[in-house]
XYZ file of N, CA and C in Angstrom:
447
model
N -6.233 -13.636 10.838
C -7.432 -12.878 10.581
C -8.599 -13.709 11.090
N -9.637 -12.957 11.683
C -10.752 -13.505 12.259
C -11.607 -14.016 11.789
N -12.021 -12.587 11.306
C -13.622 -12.764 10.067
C -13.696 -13.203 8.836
N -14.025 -14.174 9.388
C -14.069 -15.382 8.132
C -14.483 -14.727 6.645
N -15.355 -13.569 7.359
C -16.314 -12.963 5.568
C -15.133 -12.117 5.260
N -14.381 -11.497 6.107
C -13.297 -10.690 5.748
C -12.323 -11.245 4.834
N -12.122 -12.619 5.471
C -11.295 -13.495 4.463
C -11.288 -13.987 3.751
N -12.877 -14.326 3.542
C -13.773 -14.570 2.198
C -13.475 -13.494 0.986
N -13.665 -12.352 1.601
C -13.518 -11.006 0.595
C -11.903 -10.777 0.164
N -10.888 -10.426 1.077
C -9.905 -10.445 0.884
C -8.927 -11.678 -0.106
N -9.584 -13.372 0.021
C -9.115 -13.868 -0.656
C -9.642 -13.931 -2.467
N -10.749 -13.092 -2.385
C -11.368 -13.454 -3.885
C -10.713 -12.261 -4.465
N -10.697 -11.253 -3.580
C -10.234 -9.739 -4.624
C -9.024 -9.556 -4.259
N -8.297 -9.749 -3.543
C -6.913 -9.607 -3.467
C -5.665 -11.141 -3.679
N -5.749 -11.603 -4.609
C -5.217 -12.814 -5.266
C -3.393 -12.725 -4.501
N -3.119 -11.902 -4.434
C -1.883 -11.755 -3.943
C -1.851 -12.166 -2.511
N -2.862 -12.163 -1.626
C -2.770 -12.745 -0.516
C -3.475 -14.088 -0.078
N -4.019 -14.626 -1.280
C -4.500 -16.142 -1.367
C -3.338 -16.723 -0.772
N -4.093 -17.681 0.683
C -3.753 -18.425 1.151
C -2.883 -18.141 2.494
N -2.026 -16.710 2.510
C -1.241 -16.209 3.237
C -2.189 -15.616 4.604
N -1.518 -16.030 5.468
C -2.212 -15.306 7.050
C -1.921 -14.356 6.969
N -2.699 -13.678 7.787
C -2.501 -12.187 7.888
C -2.947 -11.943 9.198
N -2.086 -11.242 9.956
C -2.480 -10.641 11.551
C -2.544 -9.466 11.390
N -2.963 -8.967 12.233
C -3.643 -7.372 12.467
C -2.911 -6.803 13.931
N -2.097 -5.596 13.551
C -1.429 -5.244 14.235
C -2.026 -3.849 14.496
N -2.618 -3.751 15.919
C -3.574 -2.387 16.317
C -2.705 -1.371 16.400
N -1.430 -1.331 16.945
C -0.329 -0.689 17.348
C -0.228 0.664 16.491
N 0.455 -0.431 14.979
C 0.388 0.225 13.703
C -0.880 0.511 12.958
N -2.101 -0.251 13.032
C -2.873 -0.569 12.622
C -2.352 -0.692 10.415
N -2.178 -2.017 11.095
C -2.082 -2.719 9.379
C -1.900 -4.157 9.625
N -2.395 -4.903 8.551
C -2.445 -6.293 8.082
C -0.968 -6.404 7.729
N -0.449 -7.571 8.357
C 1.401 -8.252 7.776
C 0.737 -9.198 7.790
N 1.660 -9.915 6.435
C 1.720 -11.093 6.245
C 3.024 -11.723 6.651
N 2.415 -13.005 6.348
C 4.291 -14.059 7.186
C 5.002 -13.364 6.515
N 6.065 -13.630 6.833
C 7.195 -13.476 6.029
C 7.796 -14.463 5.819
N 9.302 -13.884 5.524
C 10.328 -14.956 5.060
C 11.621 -15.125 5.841
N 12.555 -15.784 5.562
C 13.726 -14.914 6.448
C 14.929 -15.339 4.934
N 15.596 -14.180 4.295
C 16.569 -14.484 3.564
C 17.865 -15.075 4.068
N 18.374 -15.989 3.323
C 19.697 -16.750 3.469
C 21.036 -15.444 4.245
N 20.166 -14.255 4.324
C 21.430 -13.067 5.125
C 20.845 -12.798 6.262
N 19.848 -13.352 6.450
C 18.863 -13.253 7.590
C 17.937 -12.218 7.808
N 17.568 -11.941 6.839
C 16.965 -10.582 6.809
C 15.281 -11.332 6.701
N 14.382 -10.290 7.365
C 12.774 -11.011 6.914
C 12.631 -10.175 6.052
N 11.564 -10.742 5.627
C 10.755 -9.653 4.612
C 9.168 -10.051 3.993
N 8.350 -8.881 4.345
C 6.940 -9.232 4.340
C 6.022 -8.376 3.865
N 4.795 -7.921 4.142
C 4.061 -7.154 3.305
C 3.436 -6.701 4.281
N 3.267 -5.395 4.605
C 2.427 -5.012 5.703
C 1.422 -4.156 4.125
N -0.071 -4.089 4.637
C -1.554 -3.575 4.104
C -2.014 -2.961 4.618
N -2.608 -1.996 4.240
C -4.162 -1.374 4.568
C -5.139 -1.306 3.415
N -6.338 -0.968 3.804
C -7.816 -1.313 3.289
C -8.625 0.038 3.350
N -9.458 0.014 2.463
C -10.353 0.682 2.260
C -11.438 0.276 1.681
N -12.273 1.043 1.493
C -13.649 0.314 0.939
C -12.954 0.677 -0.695
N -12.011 1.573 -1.416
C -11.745 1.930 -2.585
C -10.463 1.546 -3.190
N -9.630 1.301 -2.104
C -8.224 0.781 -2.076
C -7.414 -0.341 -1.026
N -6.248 -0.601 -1.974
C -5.421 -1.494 -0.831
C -4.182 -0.974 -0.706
N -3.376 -0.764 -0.373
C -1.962 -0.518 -0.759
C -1.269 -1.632 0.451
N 0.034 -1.998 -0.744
C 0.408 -3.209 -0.075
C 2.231 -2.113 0.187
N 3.133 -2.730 1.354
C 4.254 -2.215 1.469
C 4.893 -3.359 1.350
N 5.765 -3.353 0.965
C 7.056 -4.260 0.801
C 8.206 -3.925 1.372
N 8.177 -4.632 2.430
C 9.315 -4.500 3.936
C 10.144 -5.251 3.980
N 11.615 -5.061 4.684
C 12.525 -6.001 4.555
C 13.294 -5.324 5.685
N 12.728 -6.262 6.794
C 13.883 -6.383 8.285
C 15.086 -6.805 8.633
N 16.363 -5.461 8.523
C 17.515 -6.152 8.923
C 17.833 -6.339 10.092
N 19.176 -6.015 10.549
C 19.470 -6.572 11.618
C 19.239 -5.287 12.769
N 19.737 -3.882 11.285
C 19.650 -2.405 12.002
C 18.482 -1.718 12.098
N 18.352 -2.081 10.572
C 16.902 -1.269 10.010
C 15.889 -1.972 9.355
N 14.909 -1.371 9.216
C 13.342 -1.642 8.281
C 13.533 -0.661 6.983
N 13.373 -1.775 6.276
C 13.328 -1.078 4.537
C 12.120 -0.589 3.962
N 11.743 -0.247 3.204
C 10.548 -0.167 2.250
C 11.096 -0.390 1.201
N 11.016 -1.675 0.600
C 11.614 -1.866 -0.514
C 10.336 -1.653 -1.830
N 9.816 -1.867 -1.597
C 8.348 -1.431 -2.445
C 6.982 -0.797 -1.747
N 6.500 -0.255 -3.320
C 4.340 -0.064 -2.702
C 3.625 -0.700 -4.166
N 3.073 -1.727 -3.458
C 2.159 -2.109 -4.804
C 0.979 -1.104 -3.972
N 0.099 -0.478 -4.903
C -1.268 0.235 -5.218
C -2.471 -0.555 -5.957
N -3.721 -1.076 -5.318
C -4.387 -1.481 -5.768
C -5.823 -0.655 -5.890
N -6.948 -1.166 -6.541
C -8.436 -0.440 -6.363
C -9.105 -1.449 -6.791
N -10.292 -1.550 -5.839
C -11.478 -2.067 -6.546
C -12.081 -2.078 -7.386
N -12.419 -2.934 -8.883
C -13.178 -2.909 -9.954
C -14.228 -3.154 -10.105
N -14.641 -3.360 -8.516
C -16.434 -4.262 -7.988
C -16.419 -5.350 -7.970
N -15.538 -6.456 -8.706
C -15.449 -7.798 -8.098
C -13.989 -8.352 -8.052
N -12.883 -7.717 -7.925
C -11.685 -8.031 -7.357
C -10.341 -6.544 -7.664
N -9.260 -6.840 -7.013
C -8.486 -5.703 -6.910
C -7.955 -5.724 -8.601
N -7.321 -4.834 -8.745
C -6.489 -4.634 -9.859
C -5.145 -3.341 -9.934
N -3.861 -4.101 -10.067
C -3.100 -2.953 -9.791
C -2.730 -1.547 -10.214
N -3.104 -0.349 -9.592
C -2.680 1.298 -10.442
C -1.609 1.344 -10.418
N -0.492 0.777 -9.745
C 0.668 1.477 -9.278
C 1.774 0.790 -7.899
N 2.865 0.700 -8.952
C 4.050 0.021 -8.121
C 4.860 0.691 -8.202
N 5.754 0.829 -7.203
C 7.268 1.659 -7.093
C 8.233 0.601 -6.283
N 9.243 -0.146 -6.508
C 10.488 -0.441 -6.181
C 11.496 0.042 -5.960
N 12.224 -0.060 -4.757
C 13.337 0.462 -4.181
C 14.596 -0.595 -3.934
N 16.031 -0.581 -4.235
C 16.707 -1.452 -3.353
C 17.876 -1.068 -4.705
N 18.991 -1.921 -4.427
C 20.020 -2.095 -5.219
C 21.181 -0.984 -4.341
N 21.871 -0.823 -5.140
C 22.994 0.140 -4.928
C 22.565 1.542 -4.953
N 22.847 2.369 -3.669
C 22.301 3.741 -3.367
C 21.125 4.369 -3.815
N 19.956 3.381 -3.460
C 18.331 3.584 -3.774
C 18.018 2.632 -2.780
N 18.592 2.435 -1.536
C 17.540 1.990 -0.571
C 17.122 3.066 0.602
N 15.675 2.498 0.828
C 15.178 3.600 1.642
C 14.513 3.155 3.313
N 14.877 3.924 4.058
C 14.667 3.447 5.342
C 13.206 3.140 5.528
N 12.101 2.499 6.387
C 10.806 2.368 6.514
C 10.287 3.956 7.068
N 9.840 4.754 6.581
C 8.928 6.134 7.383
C 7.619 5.665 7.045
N 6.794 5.944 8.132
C 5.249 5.821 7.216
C 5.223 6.962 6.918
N 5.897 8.290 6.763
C 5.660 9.617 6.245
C 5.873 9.205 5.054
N 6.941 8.484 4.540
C 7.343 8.413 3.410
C 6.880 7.545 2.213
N 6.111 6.427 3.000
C 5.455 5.514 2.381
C 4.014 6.281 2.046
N 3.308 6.837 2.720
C 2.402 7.445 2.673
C 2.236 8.622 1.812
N 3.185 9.667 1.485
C 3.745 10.325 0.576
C 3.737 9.691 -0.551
N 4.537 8.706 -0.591
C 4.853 7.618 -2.140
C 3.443 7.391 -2.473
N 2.772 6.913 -2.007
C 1.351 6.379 -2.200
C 0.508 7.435 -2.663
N 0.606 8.323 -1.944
C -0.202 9.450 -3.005
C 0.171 9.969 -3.842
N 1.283 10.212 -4.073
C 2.268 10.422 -5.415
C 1.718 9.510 -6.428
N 1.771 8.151 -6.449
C 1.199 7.045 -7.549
C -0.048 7.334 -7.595
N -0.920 7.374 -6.763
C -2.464 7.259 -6.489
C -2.955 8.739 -7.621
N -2.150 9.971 -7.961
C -2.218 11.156 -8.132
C -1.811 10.909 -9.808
N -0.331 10.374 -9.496
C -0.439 9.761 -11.084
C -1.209 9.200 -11.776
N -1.934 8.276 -11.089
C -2.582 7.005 -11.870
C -3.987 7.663 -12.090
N -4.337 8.871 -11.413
C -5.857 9.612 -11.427
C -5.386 10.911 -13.233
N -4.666 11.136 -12.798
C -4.144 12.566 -13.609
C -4.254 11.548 -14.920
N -3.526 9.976 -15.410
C -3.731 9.356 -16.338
C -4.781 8.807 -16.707
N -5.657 8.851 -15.915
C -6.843 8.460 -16.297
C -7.895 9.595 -16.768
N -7.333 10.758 -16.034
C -7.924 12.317 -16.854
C -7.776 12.181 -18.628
N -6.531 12.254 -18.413
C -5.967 12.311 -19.846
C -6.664 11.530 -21.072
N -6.426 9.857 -20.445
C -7.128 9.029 -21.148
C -8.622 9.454 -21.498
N -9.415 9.890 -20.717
C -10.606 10.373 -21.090
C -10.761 11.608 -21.364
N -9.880 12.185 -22.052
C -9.738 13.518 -22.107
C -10.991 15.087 -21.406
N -10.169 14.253 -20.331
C -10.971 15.523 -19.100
C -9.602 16.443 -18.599
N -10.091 17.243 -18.274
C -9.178 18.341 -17.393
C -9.282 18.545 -16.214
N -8.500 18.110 -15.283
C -8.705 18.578 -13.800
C -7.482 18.833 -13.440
N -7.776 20.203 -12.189
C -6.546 20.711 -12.153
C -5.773 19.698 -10.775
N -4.565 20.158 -11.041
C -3.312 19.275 -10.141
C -3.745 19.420 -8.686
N -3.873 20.407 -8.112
C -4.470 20.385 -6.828
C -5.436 19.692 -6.122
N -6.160 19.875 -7.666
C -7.632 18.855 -6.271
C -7.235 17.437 -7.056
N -6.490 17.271 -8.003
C -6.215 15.715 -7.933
C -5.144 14.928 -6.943
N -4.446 16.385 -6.512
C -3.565 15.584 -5.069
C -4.468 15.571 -4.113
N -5.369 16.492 -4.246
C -5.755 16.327 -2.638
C -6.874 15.660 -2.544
N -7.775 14.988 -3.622
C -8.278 13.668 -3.222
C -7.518 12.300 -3.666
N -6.787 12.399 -4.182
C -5.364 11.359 -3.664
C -4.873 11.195 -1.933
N -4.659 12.069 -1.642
C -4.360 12.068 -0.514
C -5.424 11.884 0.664
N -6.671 12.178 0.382
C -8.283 11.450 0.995
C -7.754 10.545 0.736
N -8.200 9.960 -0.591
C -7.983 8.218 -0.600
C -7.265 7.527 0.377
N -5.932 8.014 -0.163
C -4.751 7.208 0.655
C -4.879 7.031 2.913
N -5.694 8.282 2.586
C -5.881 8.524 4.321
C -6.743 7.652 4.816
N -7.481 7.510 4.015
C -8.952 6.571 4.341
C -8.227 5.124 4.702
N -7.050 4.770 3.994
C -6.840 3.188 4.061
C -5.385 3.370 5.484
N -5.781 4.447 6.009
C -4.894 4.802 7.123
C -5.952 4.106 8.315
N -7.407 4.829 8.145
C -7.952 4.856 9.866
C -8.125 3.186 10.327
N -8.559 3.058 11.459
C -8.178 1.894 11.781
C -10.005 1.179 11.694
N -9.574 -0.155 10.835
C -10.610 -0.871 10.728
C -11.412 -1.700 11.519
N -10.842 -1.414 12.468
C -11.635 -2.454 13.486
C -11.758 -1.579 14.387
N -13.007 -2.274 15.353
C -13.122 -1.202 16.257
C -12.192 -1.548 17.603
């Protein structure tokens, strides 16, 4: 990563990527971090996107055939650092799932939709299911477009 203020910001509110590089891949347009390589040889790393309201982190794991999505951590801004809405884990015995960004992207608004609809509740407001998916799904799009120019 370049911008130093970027990394300034990213390391105070996103604690999960203290210290870790992060490259920027225009292609895909998303932030990976290093990875690892497991004792089966498999990597596995975290590809991101950003928003001015959200982060959502993926949890990837490169085999030899395929790309996993083994997780989505879901984060949001509280005004002075991230805090997590929403995680989903994948893996074990007949629950692993291939990498789609259809599918990751889907997942993400699925949580993002949950975690809004619970926060209705908690404040006992009413909003209907529709327009809470479908500014879920704004959100989630926003941390799609590409941040750099």
């Amino acid at each position: 990563m370049k911008d130093t203020a970027l990394q300034t910001i990213v390391a105070k509110s996103l604690p999960a990527l203290s210290g870790e590089s992060l490259t920027y891949n225009a292609a895909k347009n998303v932030y990976l971090t290093l990875g690892y390589t497991s004792a089966a040889g498999n990597m596995y790393y975290k590809a991101v996107r950003f928003s001015e309201k959200l982060a959502v982190f993926y949890h990837i794991g490169q085999g030899t055939f395929r790309t996993f999505l083994n997780g989505i951590t879901l984060f949001c801004w509280d005004g002075t650092k991230a805090k997590i809405i929403g995680q989903k884990f994948w893996g074990g015995c007949d629950n692993w799932r291939d990498f789609s960004e259809y599918f990751a992207k889907e997942q993400s608004i699925l949580m993002l939709r949950d975690f809004l609809t619970s926060q209705a509740k908690l404040q006992g407001a009413h909003v209907h299911d529709q327009d809470v998916m479908a500014y879920s799904r704004t959100l989630i799009e926003e941390t799609q477009r590409k941040q750099l120019a």
